[in-house]
XYZ file of C-alpha atoms in Angstrom:
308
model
C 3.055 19.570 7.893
C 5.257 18.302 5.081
C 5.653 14.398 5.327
C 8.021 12.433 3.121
C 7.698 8.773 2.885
C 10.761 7.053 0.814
C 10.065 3.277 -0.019
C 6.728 3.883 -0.186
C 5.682 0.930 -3.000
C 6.523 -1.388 -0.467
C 4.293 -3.625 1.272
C 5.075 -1.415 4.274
C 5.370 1.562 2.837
C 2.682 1.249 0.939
C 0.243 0.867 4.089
C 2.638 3.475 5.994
C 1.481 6.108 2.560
C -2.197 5.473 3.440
C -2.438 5.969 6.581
C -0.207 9.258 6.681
C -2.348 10.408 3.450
C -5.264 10.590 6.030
C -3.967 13.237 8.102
C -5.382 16.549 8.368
C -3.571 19.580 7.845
C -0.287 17.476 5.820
C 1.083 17.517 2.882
C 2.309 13.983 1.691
C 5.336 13.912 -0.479
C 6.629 10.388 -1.975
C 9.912 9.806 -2.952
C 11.883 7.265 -5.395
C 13.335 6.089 -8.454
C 10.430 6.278 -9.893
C 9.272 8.994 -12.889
C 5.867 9.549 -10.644
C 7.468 10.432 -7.338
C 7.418 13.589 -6.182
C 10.803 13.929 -4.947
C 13.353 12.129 -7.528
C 16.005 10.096 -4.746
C 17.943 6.906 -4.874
C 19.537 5.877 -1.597
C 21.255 3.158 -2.765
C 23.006 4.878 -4.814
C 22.344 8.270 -4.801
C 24.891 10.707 -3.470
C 24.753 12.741 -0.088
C 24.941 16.312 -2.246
C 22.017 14.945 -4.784
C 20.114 13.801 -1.899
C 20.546 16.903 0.098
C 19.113 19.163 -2.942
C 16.163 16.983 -3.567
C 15.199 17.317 0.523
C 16.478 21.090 0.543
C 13.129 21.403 -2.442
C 11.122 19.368 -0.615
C 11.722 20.956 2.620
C 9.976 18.133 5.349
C 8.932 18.465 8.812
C 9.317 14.667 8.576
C 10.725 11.855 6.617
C 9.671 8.393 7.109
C 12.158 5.826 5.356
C 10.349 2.632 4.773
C 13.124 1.517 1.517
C 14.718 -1.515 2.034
C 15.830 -4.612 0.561
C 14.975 -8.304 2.383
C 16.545 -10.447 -0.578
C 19.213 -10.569 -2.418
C 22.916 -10.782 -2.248
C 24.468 -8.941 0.322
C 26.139 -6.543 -1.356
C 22.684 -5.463 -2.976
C 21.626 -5.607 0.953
C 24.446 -3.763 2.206
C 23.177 -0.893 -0.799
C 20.138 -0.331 0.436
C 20.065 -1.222 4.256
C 22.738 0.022 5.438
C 24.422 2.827 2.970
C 21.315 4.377 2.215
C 20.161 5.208 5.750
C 23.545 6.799 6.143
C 23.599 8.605 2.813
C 19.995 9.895 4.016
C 20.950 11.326 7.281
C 24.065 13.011 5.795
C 21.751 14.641 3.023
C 19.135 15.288 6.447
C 22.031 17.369 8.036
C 22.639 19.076 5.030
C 19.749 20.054 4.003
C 16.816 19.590 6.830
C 18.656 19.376 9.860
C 15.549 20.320 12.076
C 13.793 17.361 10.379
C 12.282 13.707 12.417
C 13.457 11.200 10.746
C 11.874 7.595 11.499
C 13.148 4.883 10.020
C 11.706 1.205 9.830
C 14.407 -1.205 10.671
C 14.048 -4.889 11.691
C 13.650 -7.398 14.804
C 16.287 -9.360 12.841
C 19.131 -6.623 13.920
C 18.803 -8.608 17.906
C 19.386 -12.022 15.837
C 19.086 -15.587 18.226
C 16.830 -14.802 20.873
C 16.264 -17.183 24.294
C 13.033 -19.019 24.484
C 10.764 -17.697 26.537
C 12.470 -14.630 27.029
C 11.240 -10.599 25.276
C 14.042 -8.968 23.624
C 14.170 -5.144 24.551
C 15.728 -1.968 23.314
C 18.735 -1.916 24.917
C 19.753 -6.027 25.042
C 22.797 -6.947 22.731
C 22.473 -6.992 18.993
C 23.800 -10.199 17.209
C 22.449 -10.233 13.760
C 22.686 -14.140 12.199
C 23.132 -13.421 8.421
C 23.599 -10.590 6.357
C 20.316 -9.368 6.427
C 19.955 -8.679 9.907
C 23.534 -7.627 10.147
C 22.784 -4.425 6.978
C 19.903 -3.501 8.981
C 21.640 -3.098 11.978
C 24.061 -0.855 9.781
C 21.323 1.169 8.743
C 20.128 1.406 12.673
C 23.733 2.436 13.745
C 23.974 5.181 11.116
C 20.458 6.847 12.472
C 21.054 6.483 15.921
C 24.654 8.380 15.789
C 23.558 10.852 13.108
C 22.634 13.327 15.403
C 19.029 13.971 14.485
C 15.669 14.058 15.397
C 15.312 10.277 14.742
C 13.811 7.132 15.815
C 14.094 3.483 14.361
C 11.361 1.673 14.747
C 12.375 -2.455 15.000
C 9.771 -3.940 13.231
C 8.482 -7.717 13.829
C 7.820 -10.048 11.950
C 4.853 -7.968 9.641
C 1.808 -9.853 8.404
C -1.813 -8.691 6.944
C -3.417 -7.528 3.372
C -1.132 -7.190 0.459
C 1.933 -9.463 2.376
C 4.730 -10.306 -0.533
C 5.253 -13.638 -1.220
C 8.674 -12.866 -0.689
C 8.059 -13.802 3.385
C 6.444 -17.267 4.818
C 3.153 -15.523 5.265
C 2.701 -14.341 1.477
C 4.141 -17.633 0.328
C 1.843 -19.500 2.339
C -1.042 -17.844 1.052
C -0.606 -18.225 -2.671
C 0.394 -21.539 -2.332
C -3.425 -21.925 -0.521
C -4.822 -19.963 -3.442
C -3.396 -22.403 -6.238
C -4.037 -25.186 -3.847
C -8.013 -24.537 -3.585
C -10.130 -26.760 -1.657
C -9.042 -29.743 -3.341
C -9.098 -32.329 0.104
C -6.015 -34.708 -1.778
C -3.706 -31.291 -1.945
C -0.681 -30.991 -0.415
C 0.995 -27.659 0.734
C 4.924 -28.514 1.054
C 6.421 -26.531 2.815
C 10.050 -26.629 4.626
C 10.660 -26.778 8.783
C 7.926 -24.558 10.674
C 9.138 -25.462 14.335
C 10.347 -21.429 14.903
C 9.006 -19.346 16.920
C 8.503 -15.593 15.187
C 6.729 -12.314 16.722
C 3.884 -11.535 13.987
C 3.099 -7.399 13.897
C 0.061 -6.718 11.609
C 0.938 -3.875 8.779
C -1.783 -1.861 9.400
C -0.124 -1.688 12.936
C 3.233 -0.891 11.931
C 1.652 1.900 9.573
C 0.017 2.991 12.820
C 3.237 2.976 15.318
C 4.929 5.243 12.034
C 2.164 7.608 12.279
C 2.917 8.188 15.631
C 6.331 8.377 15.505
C 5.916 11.074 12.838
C 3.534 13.016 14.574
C 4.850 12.757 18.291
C 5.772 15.923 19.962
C 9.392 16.178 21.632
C 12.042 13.656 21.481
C 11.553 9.918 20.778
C 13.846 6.972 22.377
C 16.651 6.518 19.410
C 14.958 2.640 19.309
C 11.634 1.009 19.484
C 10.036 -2.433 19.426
C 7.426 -2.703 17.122
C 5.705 -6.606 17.046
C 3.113 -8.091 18.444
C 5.144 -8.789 21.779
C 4.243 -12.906 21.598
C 5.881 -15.155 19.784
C 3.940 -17.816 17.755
C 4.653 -21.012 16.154
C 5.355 -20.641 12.303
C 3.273 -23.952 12.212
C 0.760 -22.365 14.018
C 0.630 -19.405 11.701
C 0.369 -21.693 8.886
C -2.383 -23.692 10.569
C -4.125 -20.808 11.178
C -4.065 -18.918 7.330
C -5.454 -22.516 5.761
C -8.224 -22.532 8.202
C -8.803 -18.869 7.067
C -8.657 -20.168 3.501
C -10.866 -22.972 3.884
C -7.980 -25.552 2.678
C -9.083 -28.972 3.134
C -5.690 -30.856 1.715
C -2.456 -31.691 4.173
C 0.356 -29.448 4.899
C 3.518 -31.552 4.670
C 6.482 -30.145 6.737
C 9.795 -31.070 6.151
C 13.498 -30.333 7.786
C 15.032 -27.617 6.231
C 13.849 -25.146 3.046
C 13.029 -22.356 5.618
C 14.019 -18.699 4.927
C 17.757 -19.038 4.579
C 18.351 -15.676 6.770
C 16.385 -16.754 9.812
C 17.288 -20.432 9.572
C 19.319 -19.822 12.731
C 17.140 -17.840 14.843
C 14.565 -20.613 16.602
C 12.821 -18.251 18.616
C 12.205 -14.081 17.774
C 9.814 -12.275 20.474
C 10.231 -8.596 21.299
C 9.241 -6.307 24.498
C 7.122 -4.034 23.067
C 6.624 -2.042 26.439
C 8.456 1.245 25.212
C 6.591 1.294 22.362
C 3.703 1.751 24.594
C 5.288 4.204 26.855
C 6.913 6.786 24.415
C 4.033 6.444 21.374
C 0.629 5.048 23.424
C 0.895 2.194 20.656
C -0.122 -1.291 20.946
C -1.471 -3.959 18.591
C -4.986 -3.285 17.501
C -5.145 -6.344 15.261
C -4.931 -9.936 16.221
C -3.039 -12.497 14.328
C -6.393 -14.273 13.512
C -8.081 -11.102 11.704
C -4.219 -10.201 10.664
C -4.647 -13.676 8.651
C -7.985 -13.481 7.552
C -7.318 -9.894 5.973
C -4.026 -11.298 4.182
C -6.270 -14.444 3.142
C -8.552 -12.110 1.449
C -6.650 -9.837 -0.129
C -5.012 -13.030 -1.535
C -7.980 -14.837 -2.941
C -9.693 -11.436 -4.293
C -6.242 -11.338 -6.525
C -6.490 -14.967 -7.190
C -10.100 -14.863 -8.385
C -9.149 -11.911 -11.179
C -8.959 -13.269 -14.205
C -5.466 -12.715 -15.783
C -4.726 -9.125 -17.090
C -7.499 -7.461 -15.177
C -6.562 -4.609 -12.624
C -7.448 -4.814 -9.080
C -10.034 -2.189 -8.553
């Protein structure tokens, strides 16, 4: 079987690529911008006729689309969350119409969510900043393209390797410069939210699933780890796993400015289970103590030397 993964240097992606590459009896194709992918494609701005000739050579059984932007303005958002997915699946019809195509979208598409209270597939969709709402664009152009195609609505993802683009990456190299100095202090903004934490390696797995799954998929899955934790607990949690011995000093505001208005994020992950026989094999302890080492091994390389 053919597999193509786009967006695969990604922290997702790049997880979603190794655990693909270990499939018997597959071929794994990578595609990009870059000069060392095997299939040359640019969905942001790449048109539907180039992108249909570059699938019609690769000819996939299966594309997985992990590209996707989570900063930026929202024009560069709109690019590559929402018109690439829908250049993708015009090229798919094009060129590879018998193709699955699963695509990783986001828990941010459901916006605000009520305390207490799982989010599931088919509850309303109100996106809080622009973000969210290109994602959801992205989602809407799958679902109605008429293809073999799933979006999987990933959590909130944490583990080895996590940018420090999100809280849990910034956290952790803000431990590493920190050290064990006792009189450090770790500022950080408001941690009173309430986020569903999915390890990587768990989202790679769910993909895998998707991709391999015989017969038709639900158009939409949950893919978190179906509880939703304190940020400040999260944070607690990743300096006990790094051994910090200073104070974390918390103040109002200075969170991520696209879920600033979404207090509470927790998803029913039930159909996940159902359609895939996928659950979370990691808990957020040994999620945190993986991303705390893959952290500190980077932090203890002395500048200009390779990670092995």
């Amino acid at each position: 079987m053919r597999i193509l993964v786009l967006g695969a240097t990604g922290y997702l992606g790049g997880h979603v690529v190794d655990r693909l590459r270990a499939l018997p009896s597959t071929r794994l194709l990578v595609g990009g911008r870059s000069p060392d992918a095997d299939v040359t494609v640019d969905l942001a701005r790449g048109g539907p006729r180039d992108l249909a000739e570059a699938l019609a050579a690769a000819a996939p059984a299966v594309v997985v689309n992990c590209a996707g932007a989570t900063g930026g303005d929202a024009v560069t958002l709109a690019e590559v969350n929402a018109r690439g997915p829908a250049a993708l699946c015009a090229a798919l019809r094009a060129a590879a119409p018998a193709a699955r195509l699963v695509h990783l979208g986001s828990a941010a598409e459901y916006g605000p969510g009520t305390p207490g209270l799982r989010v599931t597939e088919s509850d309303p969709t109100s996106p809080a900043a622009p973000y969210g709402a290109s994602k959801l664009a992205g989602t809407v152009a799958v679902t109605a393209s008429g293809l073999d195609a799933v979006v999987l609505r990933v959590g909130n993802p944490v583990g080895p390797g996590a940018p420090s683009t999100g809280l849990p990456g910034r956290v952790a190299a803000l431990l590493g410069d920190a050290g064990r100095d006792p009189d450090a202090t770790l500022r950080l903004g408001d941690l009173s939210a309430h986020r569903d934490f999915v390890d990587v390696r768990d989202v790679a797995r769910a993909a895998e699933l998707a991709a391999t799954a015989v017969g038709p998929l639900p158009p939409i899955l949950n893919v978190g780890g179906g509880e939703a934790i304190p940020v400040r607990e999260l944070v607690r949690r990743l300096a006990t796993a790094a051994g910090f011995r200073g104070r974390i000093a918390e103040a109002g505001g200075g969170g991520s400015a696209r879920s600033a208005q979404v207090s509470w994020q927790c998803s029913d992950i039930t159909a996940a289970r159902d359609a895939l026989g996928w659950r979370p094999s990691h808990s957020l302890d040994a999620s945190l103590t993986a991303l705390w080492a893959a952290a500190g091994a980077r932090s203890a390389r002395p500048e200009g030397v390779p990670a092995p």
